[in-house]
Coordinates of N, CA and C in Angstrom, one line a residue:
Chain T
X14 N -94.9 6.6 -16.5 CA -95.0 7.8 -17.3 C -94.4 7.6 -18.7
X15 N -95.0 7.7 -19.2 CA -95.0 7.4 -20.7 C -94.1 8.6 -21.6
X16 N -93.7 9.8 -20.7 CA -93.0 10.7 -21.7 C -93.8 12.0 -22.4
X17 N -95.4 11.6 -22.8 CA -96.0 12.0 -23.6 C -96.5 13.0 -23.0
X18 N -96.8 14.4 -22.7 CA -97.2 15.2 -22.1 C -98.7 15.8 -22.9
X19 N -99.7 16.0 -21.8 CA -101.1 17.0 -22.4 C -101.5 17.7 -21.4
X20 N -102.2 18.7 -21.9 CA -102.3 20.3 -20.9 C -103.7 21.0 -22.1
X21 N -104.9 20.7 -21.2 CA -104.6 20.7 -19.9 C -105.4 19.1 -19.4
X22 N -105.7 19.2 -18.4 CA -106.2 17.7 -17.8 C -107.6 17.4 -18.1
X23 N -108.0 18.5 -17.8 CA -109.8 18.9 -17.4 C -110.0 20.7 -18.4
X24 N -111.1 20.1 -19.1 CA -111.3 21.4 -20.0 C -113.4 21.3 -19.7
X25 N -113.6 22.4 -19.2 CA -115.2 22.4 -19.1 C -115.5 23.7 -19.7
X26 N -116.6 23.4 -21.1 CA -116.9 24.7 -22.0 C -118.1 24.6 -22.1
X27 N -118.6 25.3 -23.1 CA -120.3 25.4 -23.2 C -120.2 25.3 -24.6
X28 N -121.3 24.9 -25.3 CA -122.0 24.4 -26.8 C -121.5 25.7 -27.5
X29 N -121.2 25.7 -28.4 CA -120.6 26.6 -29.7 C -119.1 27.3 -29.2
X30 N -118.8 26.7 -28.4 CA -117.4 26.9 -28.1 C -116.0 26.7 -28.5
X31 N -115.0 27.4 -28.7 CA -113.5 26.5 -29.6 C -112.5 26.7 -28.9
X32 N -112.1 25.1 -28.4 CA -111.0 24.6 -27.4 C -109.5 24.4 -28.2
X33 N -108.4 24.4 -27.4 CA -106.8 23.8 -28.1 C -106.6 22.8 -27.1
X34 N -106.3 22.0 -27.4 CA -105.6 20.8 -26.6 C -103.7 21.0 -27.0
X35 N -103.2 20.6 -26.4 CA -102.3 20.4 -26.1 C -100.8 19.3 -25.8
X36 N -99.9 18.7 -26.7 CA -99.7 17.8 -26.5 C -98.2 17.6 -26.9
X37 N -96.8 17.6 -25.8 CA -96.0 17.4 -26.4 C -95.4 16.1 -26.3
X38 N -94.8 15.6 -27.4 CA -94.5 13.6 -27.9 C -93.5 13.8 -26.9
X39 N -92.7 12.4 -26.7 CA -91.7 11.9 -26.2 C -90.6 12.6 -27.0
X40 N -89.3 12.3 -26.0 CA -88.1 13.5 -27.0 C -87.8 12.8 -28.0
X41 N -87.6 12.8 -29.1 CA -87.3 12.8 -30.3 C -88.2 11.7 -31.0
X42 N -89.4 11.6 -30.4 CA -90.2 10.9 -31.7 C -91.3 12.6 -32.4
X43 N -91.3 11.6 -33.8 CA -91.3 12.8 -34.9 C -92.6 12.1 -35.3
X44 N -93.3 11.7 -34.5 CA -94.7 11.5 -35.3 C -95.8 11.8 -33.9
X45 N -97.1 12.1 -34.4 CA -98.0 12.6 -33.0 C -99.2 12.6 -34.0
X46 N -100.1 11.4 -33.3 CA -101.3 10.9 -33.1 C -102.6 11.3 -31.9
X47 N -103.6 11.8 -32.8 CA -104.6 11.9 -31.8 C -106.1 11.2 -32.0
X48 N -106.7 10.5 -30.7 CA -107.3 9.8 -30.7 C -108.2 10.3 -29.7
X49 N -109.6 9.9 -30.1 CA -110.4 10.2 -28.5 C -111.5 9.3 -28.7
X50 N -111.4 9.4 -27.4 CA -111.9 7.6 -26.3 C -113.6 8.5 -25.7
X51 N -114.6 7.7 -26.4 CA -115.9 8.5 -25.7 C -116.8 6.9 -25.3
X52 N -117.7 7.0 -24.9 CA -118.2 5.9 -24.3 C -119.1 4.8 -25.6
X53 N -119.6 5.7 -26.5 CA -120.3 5.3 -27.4 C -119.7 4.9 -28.9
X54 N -119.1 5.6 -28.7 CA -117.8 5.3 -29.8 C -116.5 4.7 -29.9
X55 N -116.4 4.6 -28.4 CA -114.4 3.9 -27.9 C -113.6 4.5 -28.6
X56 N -112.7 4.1 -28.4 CA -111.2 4.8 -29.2 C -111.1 5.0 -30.4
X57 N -111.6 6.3 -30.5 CA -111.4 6.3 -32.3 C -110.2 7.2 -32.6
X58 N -109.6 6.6 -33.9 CA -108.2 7.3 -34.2 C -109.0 8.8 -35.3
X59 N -108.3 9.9 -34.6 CA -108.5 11.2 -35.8 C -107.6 11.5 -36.5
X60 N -106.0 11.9 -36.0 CA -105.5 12.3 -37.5 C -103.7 11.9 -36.5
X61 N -103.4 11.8 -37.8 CA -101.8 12.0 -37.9 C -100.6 12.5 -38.0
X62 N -100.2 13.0 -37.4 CA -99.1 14.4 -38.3 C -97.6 13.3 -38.4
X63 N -96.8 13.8 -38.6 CA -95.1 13.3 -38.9 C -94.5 14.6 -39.0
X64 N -93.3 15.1 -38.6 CA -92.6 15.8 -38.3 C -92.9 17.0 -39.3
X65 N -94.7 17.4 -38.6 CA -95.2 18.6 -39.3 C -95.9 18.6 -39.9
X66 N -96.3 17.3 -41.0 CA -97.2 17.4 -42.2 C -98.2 16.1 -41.6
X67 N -99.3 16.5 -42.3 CA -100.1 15.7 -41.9 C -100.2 14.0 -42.9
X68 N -100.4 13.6 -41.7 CA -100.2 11.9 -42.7 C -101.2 11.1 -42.9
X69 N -102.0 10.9 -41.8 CA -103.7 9.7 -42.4 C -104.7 10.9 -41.4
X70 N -105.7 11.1 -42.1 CA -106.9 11.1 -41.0 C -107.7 10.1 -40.9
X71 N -108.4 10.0 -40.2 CA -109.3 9.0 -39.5 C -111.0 9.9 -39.7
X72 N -111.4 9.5 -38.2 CA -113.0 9.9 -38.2 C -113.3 11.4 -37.5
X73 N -112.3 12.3 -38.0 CA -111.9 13.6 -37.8 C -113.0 14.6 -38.5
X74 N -114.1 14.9 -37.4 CA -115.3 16.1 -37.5 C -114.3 17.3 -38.5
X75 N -115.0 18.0 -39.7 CA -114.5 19.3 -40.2 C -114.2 20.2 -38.8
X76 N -115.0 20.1 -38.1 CA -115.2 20.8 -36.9 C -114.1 20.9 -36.3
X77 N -113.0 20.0 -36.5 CA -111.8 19.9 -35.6 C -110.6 20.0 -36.3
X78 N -109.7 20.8 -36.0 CA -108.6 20.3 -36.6 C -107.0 20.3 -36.0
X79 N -106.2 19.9 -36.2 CA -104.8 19.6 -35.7 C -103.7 20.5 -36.9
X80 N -102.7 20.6 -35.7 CA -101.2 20.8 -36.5 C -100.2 20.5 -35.8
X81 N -98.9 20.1 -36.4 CA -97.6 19.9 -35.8 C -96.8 21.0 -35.9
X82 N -96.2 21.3 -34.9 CA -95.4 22.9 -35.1 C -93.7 22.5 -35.3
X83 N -93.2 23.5 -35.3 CA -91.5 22.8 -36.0 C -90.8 22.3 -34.5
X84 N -91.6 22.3 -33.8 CA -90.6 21.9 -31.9 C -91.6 20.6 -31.6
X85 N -92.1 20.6 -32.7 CA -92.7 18.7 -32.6 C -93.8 18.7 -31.9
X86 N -94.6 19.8 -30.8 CA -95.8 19.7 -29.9 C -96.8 19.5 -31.4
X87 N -98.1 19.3 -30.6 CA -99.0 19.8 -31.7 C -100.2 19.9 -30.7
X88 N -101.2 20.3 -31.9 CA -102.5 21.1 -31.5 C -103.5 20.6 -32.0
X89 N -104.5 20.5 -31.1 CA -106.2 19.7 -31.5 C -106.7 20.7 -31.0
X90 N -107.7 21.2 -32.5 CA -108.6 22.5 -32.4 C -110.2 22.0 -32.3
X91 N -110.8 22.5 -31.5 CA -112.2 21.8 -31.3 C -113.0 23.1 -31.3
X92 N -113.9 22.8 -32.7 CA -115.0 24.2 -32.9 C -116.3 23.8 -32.9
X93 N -117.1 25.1 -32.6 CA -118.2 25.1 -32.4 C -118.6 23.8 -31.9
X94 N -118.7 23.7 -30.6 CA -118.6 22.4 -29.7 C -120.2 21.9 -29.8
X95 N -120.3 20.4 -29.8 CA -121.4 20.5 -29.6 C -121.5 19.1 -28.1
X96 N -122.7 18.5 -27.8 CA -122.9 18.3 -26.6 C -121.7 16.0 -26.6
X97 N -122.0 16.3 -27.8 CA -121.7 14.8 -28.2 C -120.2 15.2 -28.2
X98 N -119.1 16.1 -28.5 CA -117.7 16.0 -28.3 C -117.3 15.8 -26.6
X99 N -118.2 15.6 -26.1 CA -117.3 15.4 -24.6 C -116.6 14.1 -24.2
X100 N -116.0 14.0 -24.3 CA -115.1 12.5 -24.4 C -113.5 13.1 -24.1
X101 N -112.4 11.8 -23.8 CA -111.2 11.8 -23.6 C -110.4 12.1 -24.7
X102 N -109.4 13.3 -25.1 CA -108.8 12.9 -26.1 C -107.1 12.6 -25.4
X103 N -107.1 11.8 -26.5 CA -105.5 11.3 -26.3 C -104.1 11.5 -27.2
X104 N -103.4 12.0 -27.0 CA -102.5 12.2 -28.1 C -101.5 10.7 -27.9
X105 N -100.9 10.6 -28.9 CA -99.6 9.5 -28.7 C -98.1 9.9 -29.8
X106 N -97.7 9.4 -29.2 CA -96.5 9.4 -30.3 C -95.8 8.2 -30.8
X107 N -94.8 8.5 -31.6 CA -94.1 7.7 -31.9 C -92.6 8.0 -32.5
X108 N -91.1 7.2 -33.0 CA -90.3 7.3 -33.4 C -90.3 8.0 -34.9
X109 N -90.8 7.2 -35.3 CA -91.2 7.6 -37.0 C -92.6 7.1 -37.3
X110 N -92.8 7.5 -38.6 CA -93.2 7.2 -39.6 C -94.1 5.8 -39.2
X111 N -94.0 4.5 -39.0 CA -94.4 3.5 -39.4 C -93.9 2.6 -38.0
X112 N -93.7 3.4 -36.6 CA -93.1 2.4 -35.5 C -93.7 1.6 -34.9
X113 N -92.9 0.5 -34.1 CA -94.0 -0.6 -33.8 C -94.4 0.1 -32.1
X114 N -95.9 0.4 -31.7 CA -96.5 0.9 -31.0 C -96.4 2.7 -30.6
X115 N -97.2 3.2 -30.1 CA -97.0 4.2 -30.0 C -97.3 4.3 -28.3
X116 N -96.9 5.5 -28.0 CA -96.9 6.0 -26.5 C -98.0 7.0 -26.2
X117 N -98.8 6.6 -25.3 CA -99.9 7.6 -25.4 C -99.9 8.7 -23.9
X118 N -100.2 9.8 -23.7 CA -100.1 10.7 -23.2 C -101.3 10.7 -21.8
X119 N -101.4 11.3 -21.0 CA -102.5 11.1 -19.6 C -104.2 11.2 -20.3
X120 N -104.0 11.9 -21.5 CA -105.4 12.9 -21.6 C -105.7 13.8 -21.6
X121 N -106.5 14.4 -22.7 CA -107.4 15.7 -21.5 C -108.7 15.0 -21.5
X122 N -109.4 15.4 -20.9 CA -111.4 15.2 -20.5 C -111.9 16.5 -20.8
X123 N -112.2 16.4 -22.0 CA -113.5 18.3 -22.2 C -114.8 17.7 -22.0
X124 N -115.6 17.9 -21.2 CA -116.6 18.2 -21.1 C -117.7 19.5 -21.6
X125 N -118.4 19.3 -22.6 CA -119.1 20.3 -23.1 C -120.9 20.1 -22.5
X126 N -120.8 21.4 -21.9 CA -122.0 22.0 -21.1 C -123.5 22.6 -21.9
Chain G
X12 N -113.1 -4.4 -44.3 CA -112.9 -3.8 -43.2 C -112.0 -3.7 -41.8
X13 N -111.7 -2.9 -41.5 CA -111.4 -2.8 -40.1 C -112.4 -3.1 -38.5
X14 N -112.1 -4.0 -38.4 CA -113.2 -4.3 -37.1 C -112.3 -5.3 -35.8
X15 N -112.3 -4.7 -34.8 CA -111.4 -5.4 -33.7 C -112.6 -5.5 -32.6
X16 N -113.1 -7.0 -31.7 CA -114.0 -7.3 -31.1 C -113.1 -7.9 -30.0
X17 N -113.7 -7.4 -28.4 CA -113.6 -8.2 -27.2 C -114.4 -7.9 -26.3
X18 N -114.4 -9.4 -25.6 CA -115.7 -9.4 -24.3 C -115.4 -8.6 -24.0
X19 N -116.3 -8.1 -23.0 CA -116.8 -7.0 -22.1 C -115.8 -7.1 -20.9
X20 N -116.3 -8.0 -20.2 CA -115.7 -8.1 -18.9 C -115.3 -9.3 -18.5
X21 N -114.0 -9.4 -17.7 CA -113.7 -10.3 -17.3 C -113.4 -10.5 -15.5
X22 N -113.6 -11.8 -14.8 CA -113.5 -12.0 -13.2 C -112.3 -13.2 -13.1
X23 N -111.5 -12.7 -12.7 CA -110.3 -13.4 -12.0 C -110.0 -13.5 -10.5
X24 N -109.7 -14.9 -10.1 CA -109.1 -14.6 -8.5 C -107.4 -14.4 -8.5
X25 N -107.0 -13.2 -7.8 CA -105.6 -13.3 -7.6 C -104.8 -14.3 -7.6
X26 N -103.8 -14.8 -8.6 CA -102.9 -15.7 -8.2 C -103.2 -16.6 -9.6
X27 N -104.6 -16.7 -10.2 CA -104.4 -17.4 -11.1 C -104.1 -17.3 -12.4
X28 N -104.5 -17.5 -13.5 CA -104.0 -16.7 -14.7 C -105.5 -16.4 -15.0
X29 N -105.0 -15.4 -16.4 CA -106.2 -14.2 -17.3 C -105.8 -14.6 -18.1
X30 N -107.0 -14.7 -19.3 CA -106.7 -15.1 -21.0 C -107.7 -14.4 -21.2
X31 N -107.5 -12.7 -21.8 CA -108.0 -12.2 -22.5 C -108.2 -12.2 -24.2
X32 N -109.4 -12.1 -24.5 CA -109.6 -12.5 -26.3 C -109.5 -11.5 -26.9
X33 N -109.6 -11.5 -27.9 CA -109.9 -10.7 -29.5 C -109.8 -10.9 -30.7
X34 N -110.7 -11.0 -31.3 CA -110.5 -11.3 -32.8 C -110.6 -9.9 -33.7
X35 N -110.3 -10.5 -34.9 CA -109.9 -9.2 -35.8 C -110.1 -9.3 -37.0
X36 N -110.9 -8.8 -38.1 CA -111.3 -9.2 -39.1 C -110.3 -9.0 -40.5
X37 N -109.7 -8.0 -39.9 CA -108.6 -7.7 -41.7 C -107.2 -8.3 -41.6
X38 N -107.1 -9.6 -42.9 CA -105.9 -10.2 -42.6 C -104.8 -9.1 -42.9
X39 N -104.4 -8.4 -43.2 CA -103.7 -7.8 -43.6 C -102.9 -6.8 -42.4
X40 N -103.7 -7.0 -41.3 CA -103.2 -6.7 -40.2 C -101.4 -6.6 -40.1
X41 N -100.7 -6.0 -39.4 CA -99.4 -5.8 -39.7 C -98.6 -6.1 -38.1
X42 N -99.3 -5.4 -37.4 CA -98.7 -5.9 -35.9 C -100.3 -5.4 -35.0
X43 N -100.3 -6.2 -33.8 CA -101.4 -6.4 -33.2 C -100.6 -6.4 -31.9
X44 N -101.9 -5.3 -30.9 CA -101.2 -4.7 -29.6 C -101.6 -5.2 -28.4
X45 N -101.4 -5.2 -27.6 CA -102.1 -4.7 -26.1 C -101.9 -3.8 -25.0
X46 N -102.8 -3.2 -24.6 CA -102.5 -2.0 -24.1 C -103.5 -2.4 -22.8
X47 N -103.4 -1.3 -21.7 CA -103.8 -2.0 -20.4 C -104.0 0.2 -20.3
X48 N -105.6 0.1 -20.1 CA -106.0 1.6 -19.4 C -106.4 1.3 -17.3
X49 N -106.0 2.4 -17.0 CA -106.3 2.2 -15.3 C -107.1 3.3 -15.2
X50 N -108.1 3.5 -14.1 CA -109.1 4.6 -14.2 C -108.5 5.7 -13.8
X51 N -108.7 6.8 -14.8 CA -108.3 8.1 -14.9 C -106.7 8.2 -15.7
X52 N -106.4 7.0 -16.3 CA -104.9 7.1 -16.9 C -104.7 6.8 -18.1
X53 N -103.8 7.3 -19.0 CA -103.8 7.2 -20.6 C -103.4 5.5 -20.6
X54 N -103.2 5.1 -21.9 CA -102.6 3.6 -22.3 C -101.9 3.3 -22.0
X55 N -101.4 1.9 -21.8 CA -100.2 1.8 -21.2 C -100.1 0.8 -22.6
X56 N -98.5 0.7 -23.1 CA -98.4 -0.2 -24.0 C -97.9 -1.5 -23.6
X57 N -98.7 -2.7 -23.3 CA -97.9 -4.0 -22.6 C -97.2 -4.5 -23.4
X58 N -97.7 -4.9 -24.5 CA -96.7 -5.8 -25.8 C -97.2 -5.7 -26.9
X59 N -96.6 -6.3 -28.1 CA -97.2 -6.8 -29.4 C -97.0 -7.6 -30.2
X60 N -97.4 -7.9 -31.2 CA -96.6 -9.2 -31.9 C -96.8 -8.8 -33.2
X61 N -95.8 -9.4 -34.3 CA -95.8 -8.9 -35.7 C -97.0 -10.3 -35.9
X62 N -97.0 -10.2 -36.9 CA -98.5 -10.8 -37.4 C -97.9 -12.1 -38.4
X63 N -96.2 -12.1 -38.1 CA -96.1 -13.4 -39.1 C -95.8 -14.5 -37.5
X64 N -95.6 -14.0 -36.7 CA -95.4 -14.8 -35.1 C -96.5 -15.4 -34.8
X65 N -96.5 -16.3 -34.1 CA -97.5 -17.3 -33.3 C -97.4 -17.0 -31.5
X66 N -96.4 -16.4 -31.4 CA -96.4 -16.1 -29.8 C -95.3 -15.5 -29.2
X67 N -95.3 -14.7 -28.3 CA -94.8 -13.9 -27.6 C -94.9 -14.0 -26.1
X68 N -93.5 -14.3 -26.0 CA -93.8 -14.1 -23.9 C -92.9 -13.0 -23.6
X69 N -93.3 -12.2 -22.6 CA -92.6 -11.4 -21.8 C -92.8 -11.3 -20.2
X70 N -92.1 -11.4 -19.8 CA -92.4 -12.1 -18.3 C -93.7 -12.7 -17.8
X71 N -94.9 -12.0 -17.2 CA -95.8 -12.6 -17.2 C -96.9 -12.6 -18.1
X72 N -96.6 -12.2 -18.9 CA -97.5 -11.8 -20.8 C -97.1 -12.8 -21.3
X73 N -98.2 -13.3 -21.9 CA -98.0 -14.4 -23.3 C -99.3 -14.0 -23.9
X74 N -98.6 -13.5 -25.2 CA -99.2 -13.6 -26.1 C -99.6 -14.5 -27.6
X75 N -100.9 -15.1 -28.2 CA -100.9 -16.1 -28.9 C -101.5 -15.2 -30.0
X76 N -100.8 -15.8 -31.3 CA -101.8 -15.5 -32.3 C -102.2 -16.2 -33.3
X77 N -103.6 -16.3 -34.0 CA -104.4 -17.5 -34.3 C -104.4 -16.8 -35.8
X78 N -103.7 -16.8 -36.6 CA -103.6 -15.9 -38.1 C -105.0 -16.4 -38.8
X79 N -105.2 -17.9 -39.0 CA -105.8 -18.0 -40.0 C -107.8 -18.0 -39.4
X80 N -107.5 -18.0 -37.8 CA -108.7 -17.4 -37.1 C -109.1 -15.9 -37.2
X81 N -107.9 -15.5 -37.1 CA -107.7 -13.7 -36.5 C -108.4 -13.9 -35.5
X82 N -107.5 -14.3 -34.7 CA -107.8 -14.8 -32.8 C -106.2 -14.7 -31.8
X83 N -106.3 -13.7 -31.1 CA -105.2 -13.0 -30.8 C -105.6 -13.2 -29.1
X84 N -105.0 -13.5 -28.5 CA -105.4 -13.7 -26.7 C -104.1 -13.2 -26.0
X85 N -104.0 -12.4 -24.8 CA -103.1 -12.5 -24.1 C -103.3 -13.0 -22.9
X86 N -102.3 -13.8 -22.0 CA -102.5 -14.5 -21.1 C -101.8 -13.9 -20.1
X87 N -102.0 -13.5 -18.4 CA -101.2 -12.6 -17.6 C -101.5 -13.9 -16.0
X88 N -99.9 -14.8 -16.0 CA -100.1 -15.2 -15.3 C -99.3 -15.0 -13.9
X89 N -100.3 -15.5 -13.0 CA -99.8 -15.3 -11.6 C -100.9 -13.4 -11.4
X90 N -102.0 -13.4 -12.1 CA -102.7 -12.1 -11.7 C -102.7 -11.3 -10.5
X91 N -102.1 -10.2 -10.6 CA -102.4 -9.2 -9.1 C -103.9 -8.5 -9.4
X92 N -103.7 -8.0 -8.1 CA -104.5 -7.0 -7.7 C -104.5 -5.6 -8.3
X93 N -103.2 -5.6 -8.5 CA -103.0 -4.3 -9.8 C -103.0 -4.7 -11.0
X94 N -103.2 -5.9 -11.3 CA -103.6 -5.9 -13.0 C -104.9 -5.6 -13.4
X95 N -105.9 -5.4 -12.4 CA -107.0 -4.5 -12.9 C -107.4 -3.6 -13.7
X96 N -107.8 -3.3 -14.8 CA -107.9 -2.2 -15.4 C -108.6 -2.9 -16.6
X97 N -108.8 -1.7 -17.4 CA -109.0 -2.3 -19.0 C -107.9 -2.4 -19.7
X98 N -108.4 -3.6 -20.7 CA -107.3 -3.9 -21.7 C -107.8 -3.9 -23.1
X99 N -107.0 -3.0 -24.0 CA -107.4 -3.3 -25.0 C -106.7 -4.0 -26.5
X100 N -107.3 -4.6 -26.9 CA -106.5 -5.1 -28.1 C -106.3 -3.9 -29.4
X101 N -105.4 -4.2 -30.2 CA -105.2 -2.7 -31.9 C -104.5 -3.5 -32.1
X102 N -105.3 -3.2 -33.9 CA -104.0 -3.8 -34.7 C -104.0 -2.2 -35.6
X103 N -102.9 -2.6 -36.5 CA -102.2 -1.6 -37.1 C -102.1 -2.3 -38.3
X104 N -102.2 -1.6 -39.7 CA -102.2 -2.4 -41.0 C -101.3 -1.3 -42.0
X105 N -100.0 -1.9 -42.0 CA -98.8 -1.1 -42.7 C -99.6 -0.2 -43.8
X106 N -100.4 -0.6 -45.1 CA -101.0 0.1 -46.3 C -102.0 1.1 -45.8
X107 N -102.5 1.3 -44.4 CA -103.1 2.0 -43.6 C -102.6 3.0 -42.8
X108 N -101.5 3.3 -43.1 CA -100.6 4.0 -42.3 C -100.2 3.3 -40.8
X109 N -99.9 4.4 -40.1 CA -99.6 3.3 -38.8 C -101.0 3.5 -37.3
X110 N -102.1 3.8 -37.9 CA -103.3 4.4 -37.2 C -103.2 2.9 -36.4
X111 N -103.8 2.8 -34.9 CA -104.7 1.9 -34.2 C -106.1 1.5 -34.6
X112 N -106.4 0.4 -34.3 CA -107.4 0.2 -34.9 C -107.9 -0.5 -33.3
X113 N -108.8 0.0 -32.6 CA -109.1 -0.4 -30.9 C -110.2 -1.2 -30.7
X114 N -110.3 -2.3 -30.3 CA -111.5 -2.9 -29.6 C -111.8 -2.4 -28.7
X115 N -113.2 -2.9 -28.0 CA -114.0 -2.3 -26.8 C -113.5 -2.1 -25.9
X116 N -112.6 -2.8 -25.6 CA -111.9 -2.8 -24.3 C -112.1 -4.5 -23.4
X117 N -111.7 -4.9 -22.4 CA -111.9 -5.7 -21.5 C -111.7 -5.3 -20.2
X118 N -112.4 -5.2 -19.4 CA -112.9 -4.9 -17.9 C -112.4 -6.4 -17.2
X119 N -110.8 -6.2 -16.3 CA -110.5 -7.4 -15.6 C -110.4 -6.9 -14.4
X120 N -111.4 -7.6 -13.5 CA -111.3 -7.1 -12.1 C -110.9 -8.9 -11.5
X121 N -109.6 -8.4 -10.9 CA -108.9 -9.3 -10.0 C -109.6 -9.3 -8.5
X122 N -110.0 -10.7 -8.3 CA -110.1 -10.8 -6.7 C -109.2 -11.0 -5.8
X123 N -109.4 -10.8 -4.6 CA -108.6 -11.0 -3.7 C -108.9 -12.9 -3.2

């Protein structure tokens, strides 16, 4: 157990739909990473936050977006869904800023119908 | 660019050792990972090495790194039956923030 907590496990929606993922880091790491794992694309990194503000994005759809709230969880917004977003996402965290490895969370699995 | 590559799949019999590969195209790399997924389970982080090191052991992990290749292997000896899973290699490049950068994965299925 890695610390990393996501909620929910299993998310099943239908095409033009908008999901929240859910993700709280390990206790007192101040940074939270989300990444999602699909079969055609593998693990691609989306975006970064640090204790609230956002720090690198990656290959992050307009369609999606994240925030860090002031109690450190954060949030991955998934809109207007389409059939290609069904994949694993993963949150991870970390200590700070710039730490060596990060801790990654169970997952959720959305499937879009 | 950023580009991290590994075989597909790998076959081991229990008991002997695994030498998983990866190469990696951007020298600038900063520390380089390995991580071990199990079906239905997030990452697991096994080890890493800073990128000015040549090798790393941790119990049954050794890790090698080939800098002026960008050829990074980890070795897992005395393999179980629960070392199965996928493994994947990431590097991370400090001027890049601290993002993962993930190869395909490696599929090691241990025999009995």
């Amino acid at each position: 157990d890695s610390g990393v907590t996501q909620t929910p496990k299993h998310l099943i929606t239908a095409t033009g739909q908008r999901v929240t993922l859910r993700c709280s880091p390990r206790s007192g790491d101040l940074s939270v990473y989300w990444y999602q794992q699909s079969l055609d694309q593998g693990l691609q990194f989306l975006i970064q936050y640090y204790n609230g503000e956002e720090r690198a994005k990656g290959n992050i759809l307009e369609r999606f977006s994240a925030q860090q709230f002031p109690d450190l969880h954060s949030e991955l917004n998934l809109s207007s869904l389409e059939l290609g977003d069904s994949a694993l996402y993963f949150c991870a965290s970390s200590v700070a800023l710039m730490s060596t490895g990060q801790f990654f969370g169970p997952g959720t699995r959305l499937t879009v119908l | 660019g950023e580009d991290v590559e590994q075989s597909l799949f790998l076959s081991v019999r229990e008991g002997d050792s695994s030498v998983i590969n990866c190469t990696y195209t951007d020298s600038s790399s900063t520390y380089l990972y390995w991580y071990k997924q199990e079906p239905g389970a997030g990452l697991q982080l096994l080890t890493y090495i800073f990128s000015n090191m040549d090798m790393k052991q941790d119990q049954r992990l050794t890790v090698l790194l080939n800098k002026k290749d960008k050829h990074l292997s980890l070795r897992i000896a005395d393999t179980q039956t629960g070392d199965s899973a996928i493994y994947f290699c990431a590097e991370s490049i400090r001027a890049a923030g601290n993002k993962l950068t993930f190869g395909g994965g490696t599929r090691v299925l241990v025999k009995p």
